[in-house]
Amino acid sequence: MSLFITTLLLLFDFSYGYLTSSRLSKLRLNSKLNTKANNFDFVTIKCHGVVVTITPQLRHLYPDCTDYIQPINNNNTYYGIQCKCYTEYIISDDIGLYENCTNHGIMNFKHTQNFEMQLLSSIQRSDVVIQNCEGKQLSVSNCVFDEMEIGTANIISLNLYITTLVHFNALNTSFVDANLNYLNMQNAVFGDVYMTGIYLQNSLVSKTSFDKCTIGTQKSNIFEDVVFSSCSFSKTKFELLKSKNMILEGGILRDVTFLNSEFVGFEAKKPTLENVNFDNLIFTNCNINVKVGKDVTFSNSKFNNVTFIIEGIDEKFEIKFINVLFENSVMNKDVLDNKSGNFVFENSEEKNGDKHKKTIIGAIIFVCIAVVFVVVVLVVVSIFMGLYFYGKKKPEDKGYSKADN
C-alpha cells in the first residue's frame, strides 16, 4: 500500500513539474514576444547632440529634435535560402542550419524584375531599390531600412512587423493587402501612391508627406493605435477608412477628402486644415482640436460625444456643416446635443480671441452713432421750427401795410 502511494506521489510530482515547466516556457516565450513589441513603444531622437528615448505619443513635443537610428552596416552578405515556398535572406554563418533547402546564392537588394515569396528578418540596409516590377507575398520583421526607394511598382500581400523605415520614398506605386504592425516611419515621401486593404496598427509615422495619394476605394483600410506626427497631406483621398485610437499631431491637410469612413477615439492635436472635405463619416468619442484656413466642410456625418476646439489661421474663418447630426458634443464650449441640419460655424472674434473687448468696442461705436443721429435730428428739427416761427412773424403775413409818408 505504501509503495502504491509513493508511486502516485512520484507521478504527481512529475506531472506537476512537467506542466509547470511547460507553462514557464510559454511564459518566457510570451515575455520575449511582448518585450519585442514593447520595445517599439519607444522611439529614439537626438536633441542638441544628446540621444534620448521617448514614447511615440510625445514625439510632437520635440519639434527641434531629429529622429535617430543607429548607423546601418551594409557590409553583411545575405544568401537566399529557399525552404519549400519562401526564400529567406540569411548570413553565411547560418547556412549550415538549412541543409535540406535550396541555396540561391548571394542576394542583392535592387529589384528590377518581378519577385515573390521572400522573407526578410533582422536585416539592416540602406541600398534597397524596387523599380519597375511587382513583388508578391513579402514578409519583413525586425528590420531597419534607410534610403529605401520604390518606384513604378506593385507590392501585393505585404506583412511587416517591428520595422523602421527612414527616408523611405515611394512614387507611382500601389500597395494592396498590407498588414503593418509596429512600423516606425520617419521622413518618408509618398507621391502618386495607391493603397487599399491596409491594416496599420501600433505604429508611428513622423515628418512624412503624402501627395496625390489614394487610400481606399476598393477595400477597407484599418488604422488602429497609430500616431501621425508633423505629417503633410496634399491632394489626397481617404475612403473606407476605419480608424481607432488614431492621433494626428500637427502637420497640415490641404486639398484632402475623407469619404465613407469611421473614427473612434480619434484625437486631432492642432493640425491645419485647408480645403478639406469630410463626407459620410461617423465620429465617436473624439477630441478634435484643429486650425482652420478656408473651405472646410463636414457633410452627411454624425458626431457622438465629440469635443471640437476650433481656431482660425486668419482673423475670420468658417466651417460648413451640411446634413449633420450632433449628439452629446461640444464645439468651442457650445453644447450640441440632438442637433441636426445645416450649420455654419464662424469665428467672430479677433485673432487674439478677446471677445469681450470687441463687444465693448462695438457697443461704444453703436452709442456714438446713436448720439450723432439724435443730434442731427435735433438740429434739423430746430432749423425747421425756426423757419416756421420766423415766417409767421412777417408783417405781410399779418395783413399790415406800410404808411405813406
Short mmCIF file of C-alpha atoms in Angstrom, two decimals:
data_model
loop_
_atom_site.label_atom_id
_atom_site.label_comp_id
_atom_site.label_asym_id
_atom_site.label_seq_id
_atom_site.Cartn_x
_atom_site.Cartn_y
_atom_site.Cartn_z
CA MET A 1 0.00 0.00 0.00
CA SER A 2 2.77 2.40 0.89
CA LEU A 3 4.53 1.56 -2.38
CA PHE A 4 1.34 2.43 -4.31
CA ILE A 5 1.01 5.77 -2.52
CA THR A 6 4.67 6.56 -3.13
CA THR A 7 4.26 5.81 -6.83
CA LEU A 8 1.22 8.11 -7.06
CA LEU A 9 3.14 10.92 -5.37
CA LEU A 10 6.06 10.50 -7.77
CA LEU A 11 3.71 10.57 -10.75
CA PHE A 12 2.01 13.67 -9.36
CA ASP A 13 5.34 15.42 -8.82
CA PHE A 14 6.48 14.52 -12.34
CA SER A 15 3.21 15.67 -13.93
CA TYR A 16 3.15 18.86 -11.91
CA GLY A 17 6.77 19.57 -12.71
CA TYR A 18 6.21 18.93 -16.42
CA LEU A 19 3.15 21.17 -16.53
CA THR A 20 4.88 23.87 -14.55
CA SER A 21 7.95 23.84 -16.77
CA SER A 22 5.71 23.88 -19.85
CA ARG A 23 3.81 26.89 -18.52
CA LEU A 24 7.05 28.61 -17.62
CA SER A 25 8.45 28.05 -21.10
CA LYS A 26 5.28 29.52 -22.61
CA LEU A 27 5.51 32.48 -20.26
CA ARG A 28 9.14 33.03 -21.25
CA LEU A 29 8.20 32.85 -24.94
CA ASN A 30 5.33 35.27 -24.48
CA SER A 31 7.60 37.52 -22.46
CA LYS A 32 10.14 37.61 -25.28
CA LEU A 33 7.47 38.42 -27.84
CA ASN A 34 5.96 41.09 -25.61
CA THR A 35 9.41 42.55 -24.96
CA LYS A 36 9.99 42.90 -28.69
CA ALA A 37 6.65 44.61 -29.11
CA ASN A 38 7.05 46.79 -26.03
CA ASN A 39 10.47 47.94 -27.19
CA PHE A 40 8.69 49.61 -30.08
CA ASP A 41 6.64 51.64 -27.64
CA PHE A 42 9.67 53.95 -27.56
CA VAL A 43 11.39 55.88 -30.32
CA THR A 44 14.85 57.43 -30.28
CA ILE A 45 15.52 61.09 -31.04
CA LYS A 46 18.58 63.30 -30.95
CA CYS A 47 18.30 66.66 -29.18
CA HIS A 48 21.30 69.03 -29.16
CA GLY A 49 23.69 66.12 -29.55
CA VAL A 50 22.02 64.01 -26.86
CA VAL A 51 20.22 60.79 -27.82
CA VAL A 52 17.06 60.18 -25.78
CA THR A 53 14.20 57.68 -25.90
CA ILE A 54 10.55 58.73 -25.71
CA THR A 55 7.14 57.28 -26.49
CA PRO A 56 5.65 57.90 -29.94
CA GLN A 57 2.81 59.92 -28.37
CA LEU A 58 5.32 62.50 -27.07
CA ARG A 59 7.20 62.95 -30.34
CA HIS A 60 5.37 66.19 -31.20
CA LEU A 61 6.73 67.87 -28.05
CA TYR A 62 10.24 67.86 -29.55
CA PRO A 63 9.90 69.52 -32.97
CA ASP A 64 13.52 70.74 -32.97
CA CYS A 65 14.92 67.24 -32.42
CA THR A 66 15.75 64.78 -35.18
CA ASP A 67 14.72 61.15 -35.40
CA TYR A 68 17.68 58.90 -34.73
CA ILE A 69 18.68 55.36 -35.58
CA GLN A 70 21.98 53.59 -35.17
CA PRO A 71 24.21 53.76 -38.27
CA ILE A 72 23.43 50.91 -40.63
CA ASN A 73 26.06 48.32 -41.53
CA ASN A 74 25.82 47.48 -45.23
CA ASN A 75 28.77 45.07 -45.17
CA ASN A 76 26.78 41.93 -44.37
CA THR A 77 26.32 39.49 -47.25
CA TYR A 78 22.98 37.70 -47.45
CA TYR A 79 22.17 34.42 -49.15
CA GLY A 80 18.78 33.39 -50.46
CA ILE A 81 17.79 30.07 -48.91
CA GLN A 82 14.55 28.55 -50.16
CA CYS A 83 12.79 26.06 -47.92
CA LYS A 84 9.58 24.88 -49.57
CA CYS A 85 7.94 28.14 -50.70
CA TYR A 86 9.59 31.18 -49.11
CA THR A 87 13.11 32.41 -49.84
CA GLU A 88 14.75 33.66 -46.67
CA TYR A 89 17.66 36.11 -46.54
CA ILE A 90 20.35 34.79 -44.16
CA ILE A 91 24.01 35.48 -43.44
CA SER A 92 26.72 32.93 -44.30
CA ASP A 93 27.10 31.80 -40.68
CA ASP A 94 23.56 30.41 -40.72
CA ILE A 95 23.73 28.45 -43.98
CA GLY A 96 24.53 25.25 -42.09
CA LEU A 97 21.13 25.43 -40.40
CA TYR A 98 19.37 24.94 -43.75
CA GLU A 99 20.86 21.69 -45.05
CA ASN A 100 17.76 20.50 -46.89
CA CYS A 101 16.99 23.84 -48.54
CA THR A 102 17.96 25.36 -51.89
CA ASN A 103 20.71 27.99 -51.85
CA HIS A 104 20.09 30.68 -54.49
CA GLY A 105 23.40 32.37 -53.78
CA ILE A 106 24.14 35.96 -52.81
CA MET A 107 21.08 38.21 -52.84
CA ASN A 108 21.11 41.89 -53.67
CA PHE A 109 18.58 44.50 -52.63
CA LYS A 110 17.96 46.03 -56.04
CA HIS A 111 14.85 44.53 -57.62
CA THR A 112 14.08 45.37 -61.24
CA GLN A 113 12.30 42.10 -62.05
CA ASN A 114 9.24 40.53 -60.50
CA PHE A 115 9.82 38.65 -57.25
CA GLU A 116 7.66 36.83 -54.72
CA MET A 117 7.56 34.84 -51.50
CA GLN A 118 10.54 36.40 -49.76
CA LEU A 119 11.24 36.50 -46.04
CA LEU A 120 13.46 39.22 -44.54
CA SER A 121 14.26 39.14 -40.83
CA SER A 122 16.73 41.13 -38.69
CA ILE A 123 18.24 42.94 -41.68
CA GLN A 124 19.68 46.46 -41.83
CA ARG A 125 20.26 48.01 -45.26
CA SER A 126 20.50 51.44 -46.85
CA ASP A 127 20.56 50.40 -50.51
CA VAL A 128 17.15 48.84 -51.16
CA VAL A 129 15.62 49.69 -54.54
CA ILE A 130 12.45 48.25 -56.07
CA GLN A 131 11.89 49.61 -59.56
CA ASN A 132 9.54 48.78 -62.45
CA CYS A 133 8.44 45.41 -61.08
CA GLU A 134 5.97 43.56 -58.91
CA GLY A 135 6.54 41.98 -55.51
CA LYS A 136 4.13 39.46 -54.01
CA GLN A 137 3.80 37.76 -50.63
CA LEU A 138 6.58 39.52 -48.75
CA SER A 139 7.29 39.14 -45.04
CA VAL A 140 9.51 41.64 -43.20
CA SER A 141 10.30 41.62 -39.48
CA ASN A 142 12.78 43.30 -37.14
CA CYS A 143 14.41 45.22 -39.99
CA VAL A 144 15.79 48.73 -40.43
CA PHE A 145 15.91 50.30 -43.90
CA ASP A 146 17.38 53.72 -44.69
CA GLU A 147 17.11 55.49 -48.06
CA MET A 148 14.79 52.82 -49.44
CA GLU A 149 13.22 53.63 -52.82
CA ILE A 150 10.20 52.12 -54.55
CA GLY A 151 9.17 53.43 -57.96
CA THR A 152 6.62 52.33 -60.55
CA ALA A 153 6.00 49.09 -58.69
CA ASN A 154 3.18 46.97 -57.32
CA ILE A 155 3.50 45.47 -53.84
CA ILE A 156 0.88 42.81 -53.13
CA SER A 157 0.37 40.97 -49.83
CA LEU A 158 2.95 42.54 -47.52
CA ASN A 159 3.40 41.57 -43.86
CA LEU A 160 5.63 43.89 -41.86
CA TYR A 161 6.42 43.62 -38.15
CA ILE A 162 8.66 45.74 -35.87
CA THR A 163 10.43 47.55 -38.70
CA THR A 164 11.88 51.03 -39.11
CA LEU A 165 11.82 52.93 -42.41
CA VAL A 166 13.86 56.14 -42.61
CA HIS A 167 13.93 58.38 -45.69
CA PHE A 168 11.59 55.97 -47.44
CA ASN A 169 10.44 57.10 -50.90
CA ALA A 170 7.51 55.55 -52.77
CA LEU A 171 6.50 57.04 -56.12
CA ASN A 172 3.89 55.89 -58.63
CA THR A 173 3.39 52.68 -56.66
CA SER A 174 0.48 50.61 -55.38
CA PHE A 175 0.23 48.68 -52.11
CA VAL A 176 -2.53 46.06 -51.95
CA ASP A 177 -3.30 43.97 -48.86
CA ALA A 178 -0.66 45.01 -46.36
CA ASN A 179 -0.52 44.15 -42.66
CA LEU A 180 1.78 46.65 -40.95
CA ASN A 181 2.35 46.20 -37.23
CA TYR A 182 4.82 48.22 -35.13
CA LEU A 183 6.02 50.33 -38.05
CA ASN A 184 8.30 53.27 -37.28
CA MET A 185 8.41 55.50 -40.36
CA GLN A 186 10.42 58.72 -40.40
CA ASN A 187 10.92 61.39 -43.08
CA ALA A 188 9.20 59.43 -45.83
CA VAL A 189 7.70 60.64 -49.10
CA PHE A 190 4.68 59.15 -50.87
CA GLY A 191 3.77 60.50 -54.31
CA ASP A 192 1.09 59.16 -56.65
CA VAL A 193 0.65 56.14 -54.41
CA TYR A 194 -2.43 53.92 -54.27
CA MET A 195 -3.18 51.88 -51.13
CA THR A 196 -6.04 49.52 -50.39
CA GLY A 197 -6.60 46.75 -47.89
CA ILE A 198 -4.11 48.32 -45.47
CA TYR A 199 -4.11 47.29 -41.80
CA LEU A 200 -1.80 49.69 -39.95
CA GLN A 201 -1.55 49.31 -36.17
CA ASN A 202 0.70 50.21 -33.22
CA SER A 203 2.76 52.49 -35.44
CA LEU A 204 4.38 55.92 -35.62
CA VAL A 205 4.57 57.93 -38.85
CA SER A 206 6.50 61.19 -38.42
CA LYS A 207 7.52 64.02 -40.75
CA THR A 208 6.14 62.18 -43.75
CA SER A 209 4.42 63.68 -46.79
CA PHE A 210 1.59 62.22 -48.87
CA ASP A 211 0.99 63.92 -52.22
CA LYS A 212 -1.63 62.86 -54.77
CA CYS A 213 -2.29 59.61 -52.92
CA THR A 214 -5.42 57.47 -52.78
CA ILE A 215 -6.01 55.36 -49.70
CA GLY A 216 -9.01 53.10 -50.02
CA THR A 217 -11.74 52.94 -52.70
CA GLN A 218 -11.93 49.15 -53.13
CA LYS A 219 -11.16 47.59 -49.74
CA SER A 220 -11.44 48.82 -46.17
CA ASN A 221 -8.36 50.26 -44.53
CA ILE A 222 -7.85 49.96 -40.77
CA PHE A 223 -5.68 52.37 -38.77
CA GLU A 224 -5.52 51.35 -35.11
CA ASP A 225 -3.31 52.88 -32.39
CA VAL A 226 -1.42 54.95 -34.95
CA VAL A 227 0.29 58.32 -34.46
CA PHE A 228 0.84 60.71 -37.39
CA SER A 229 3.24 63.40 -36.19
CA SER A 230 4.08 66.53 -38.22
CA CYS A 231 2.92 64.96 -41.48
CA SER A 232 1.60 66.73 -44.57
CA PHE A 233 -1.22 65.52 -46.81
CA SER A 234 -1.99 67.23 -50.12
CA LYS A 235 -4.35 66.29 -52.94
CA THR A 236 -5.01 63.00 -51.16
CA LYS A 237 -8.20 60.97 -50.75
CA PHE A 238 -9.10 58.61 -47.90
CA GLU A 239 -12.01 56.23 -48.38
CA LEU A 240 -13.37 53.26 -46.45
CA LEU A 241 -11.11 54.07 -43.51
CA LYS A 242 -11.84 52.55 -40.11
CA SER A 243 -9.81 54.38 -37.50
CA LYS A 244 -9.49 53.51 -33.83
CA ASN A 245 -7.37 55.47 -31.33
CA MET A 246 -5.57 57.36 -34.08
CA ILE A 247 -3.69 60.56 -33.23
CA LEU A 248 -2.96 63.35 -35.70
CA GLU A 249 -0.36 65.70 -34.22
CA GLY A 250 0.40 68.95 -36.01
CA GLY A 251 1.07 68.90 -39.73
CA ILE A 252 -1.19 70.15 -42.49
CA LEU A 253 -4.01 68.75 -44.63
CA ARG A 254 -4.52 70.65 -47.88
CA ASP A 255 -6.91 69.59 -50.66
CA VAL A 256 -7.80 66.38 -48.83
CA THR A 257 -11.02 64.34 -48.94
CA PHE A 258 -12.35 61.77 -46.46
CA LEU A 259 -15.20 59.57 -47.68
CA ASN A 260 -17.30 56.81 -46.11
CA SER A 261 -15.10 56.40 -43.05
CA GLU A 262 -15.38 55.91 -39.30
CA PHE A 263 -13.32 57.42 -36.48
CA VAL A 264 -13.44 56.05 -32.92
CA GLY A 265 -11.28 57.57 -30.18
CA PHE A 266 -9.67 59.92 -32.71
CA GLU A 267 -7.53 62.84 -31.49
CA ALA A 268 -6.51 65.80 -33.61
CA LYS A 269 -3.85 67.95 -31.95
CA LYS A 270 -3.78 71.21 -33.89
CA PRO A 271 -3.27 70.08 -37.47
CA THR A 272 -4.01 72.77 -40.06
CA LEU A 273 -6.94 72.21 -42.42
CA GLU A 274 -7.26 73.94 -45.79
CA ASN A 275 -9.79 72.92 -48.41
CA VAL A 276 -10.68 69.67 -46.64
CA ASN A 277 -13.93 67.81 -47.27
CA PHE A 278 -15.38 65.22 -44.86
CA ASP A 279 -18.33 63.33 -46.35
CA ASN A 280 -20.40 60.48 -44.87
CA LEU A 281 -18.31 59.99 -41.74
CA ILE A 282 -19.03 58.82 -38.20
CA PHE A 283 -17.08 60.28 -35.26
CA THR A 284 -17.39 58.64 -31.83
CA ASN A 285 -15.59 59.65 -28.60
CA CYS A 286 -13.24 62.05 -30.38
CA ASN A 287 -11.28 65.18 -29.42
CA ILE A 288 -10.74 67.42 -32.42
CA ASN A 289 -8.52 70.48 -31.93
CA VAL A 290 -7.77 72.00 -35.34
CA LYS A 291 -6.58 75.17 -37.02
CA VAL A 292 -8.81 76.12 -39.92
CA GLY A 293 -7.87 78.03 -43.05
CA LYS A 294 -10.59 78.03 -45.68
CA ASP A 295 -13.11 75.74 -47.35
CA VAL A 296 -13.58 73.10 -44.65
CA THR A 297 -16.83 71.14 -44.92
CA PHE A 298 -18.43 68.29 -42.98
CA SER A 299 -21.39 66.75 -44.80
CA ASN A 300 -23.71 63.78 -44.21
CA SER A 301 -21.86 62.96 -40.98
CA LYS A 302 -22.63 62.03 -37.37
CA PHE A 303 -20.86 63.18 -34.21
CA ASN A 304 -21.36 61.34 -30.93
CA ASN A 305 -19.53 62.55 -27.81
CA VAL A 306 -17.15 64.72 -29.81
CA THR A 307 -15.33 67.79 -28.47
CA PHE A 308 -14.30 70.43 -31.00
CA ILE A 309 -11.77 73.17 -30.33
CA ILE A 310 -11.53 75.25 -33.48
CA GLU A 311 -9.00 78.01 -34.13
CA GLY A 312 -8.53 80.15 -37.21
CA ILE A 313 -5.37 80.83 -39.16
CA ASP A 314 -6.78 84.24 -40.10
CA GLU A 315 -8.97 86.57 -38.06
CA LYS A 316 -12.11 85.15 -39.64
CA PHE A 317 -12.90 81.64 -40.75
CA GLU A 318 -15.84 79.30 -41.13
CA ILE A 319 -16.64 75.60 -41.21
CA LYS A 320 -19.71 74.35 -43.03
CA PHE A 321 -21.79 71.51 -41.62
CA ILE A 322 -24.29 70.12 -44.13
CA ASN A 323 -26.85 67.50 -43.13
CA VAL A 324 -25.08 66.53 -39.90
CA LEU A 325 -26.17 65.22 -36.51
CA PHE A 326 -24.58 66.14 -33.16
CA GLU A 327 -25.18 64.06 -30.05
CA ASN A 328 -23.67 64.92 -26.67
CA SER A 329 -20.99 67.04 -28.33
CA VAL A 330 -19.29 70.37 -27.67
CA MET A 331 -17.95 72.96 -30.10
CA ASN A 332 -15.83 75.71 -28.57
CA LYS A 333 -17.75 75.32 -25.27
CA ASP A 334 -21.15 75.39 -27.01
CA VAL A 335 -23.14 72.26 -26.20
CA LEU A 336 -24.62 70.48 -29.22
CA ASP A 337 -26.99 67.66 -28.30
CA ASN A 338 -29.52 66.14 -30.66
CA LYS A 339 -28.92 68.97 -33.08
CA SER A 340 -29.21 68.23 -36.76
CA GLY A 341 -29.38 70.07 -40.04
CA ASN A 342 -27.13 72.60 -41.72
CA PHE A 343 -24.84 74.94 -39.80
CA VAL A 344 -22.04 77.36 -40.42
CA PHE A 345 -19.55 77.82 -37.61
CA GLU A 346 -18.00 81.26 -37.94
CA ASN A 347 -15.32 82.94 -35.92
CA SER A 348 -16.46 86.46 -34.97
CA GLU A 349 -13.53 87.11 -32.68
CA GLU A 350 -10.28 88.87 -33.28
CA LYS A 351 -7.24 86.70 -33.74
CA ASN A 352 -6.24 87.26 -30.12
CA GLY A 353 -9.62 85.94 -29.05
CA ASP A 354 -10.58 88.98 -26.92
CA LYS A 355 -14.30 88.67 -27.48
CA HIS A 356 -15.31 90.94 -24.61
CA LYS A 357 -13.11 93.77 -25.84
CA LYS A 358 -14.64 93.53 -29.30
CA THR A 359 -18.14 93.54 -27.81
CA ILE A 360 -17.39 96.68 -25.75
CA ILE A 361 -15.89 98.46 -28.75
CA GLY A 362 -18.94 97.56 -30.81
CA ALA A 363 -21.25 98.89 -28.11
CA ILE A 364 -19.32 102.17 -27.89
CA ILE A 365 -19.46 102.61 -31.65
CA PHE A 366 -23.20 101.94 -31.61
CA VAL A 367 -23.79 104.51 -28.85
CA CYS A 368 -21.69 107.11 -30.69
CA ILE A 369 -23.63 106.57 -33.90
CA ALA A 370 -26.92 106.84 -31.98
CA VAL A 371 -25.84 110.10 -30.30
CA VAL A 372 -24.75 111.61 -33.61
CA PHE A 373 -28.05 110.58 -35.17
CA VAL A 374 -30.05 112.20 -32.34
CA VAL A 375 -28.02 115.42 -32.59
CA VAL A 376 -28.54 115.60 -36.35
CA VAL A 377 -32.29 115.06 -35.92
CA LEU A 378 -32.49 117.78 -33.27
CA VAL A 379 -30.59 120.24 -35.47
CA VAL A 380 -32.83 119.57 -38.45
CA VAL A 381 -35.97 119.92 -36.33
CA SER A 382 -34.65 123.16 -34.81
CA ILE A 383 -33.98 124.62 -38.25
CA PHE A 384 -37.46 123.79 -39.50
CA MET A 385 -39.07 125.16 -36.34
CA GLY A 386 -37.05 128.36 -36.59
CA LEU A 387 -38.08 128.89 -40.20
CA TYR A 388 -41.69 128.23 -39.30
CA PHE A 389 -41.83 130.80 -36.50
CA TYR A 390 -39.80 133.32 -38.49
CA GLY A 391 -42.30 133.07 -41.33
CA LYS A 392 -45.26 133.60 -39.04
CA LYS A 393 -43.83 136.90 -37.72
CA LYS A 394 -43.50 138.62 -41.18
CA PRO A 395 -45.73 141.80 -41.46
CA GLU A 396 -47.12 140.94 -44.86
CA ASP A 397 -48.32 137.66 -43.48
CA LYS A 398 -50.32 139.61 -40.77
CA GLY A 399 -52.27 141.97 -43.16
CA TYR A 400 -50.24 145.13 -42.35
CA SER A 401 -49.28 147.79 -45.00
CA LYS A 402 -46.60 150.47 -44.99
CA ALA A 403 -47.78 154.04 -44.12
CA ASP A 404 -47.48 156.76 -46.71
CA ASN A 405 -45.02 159.48 -45.87
#
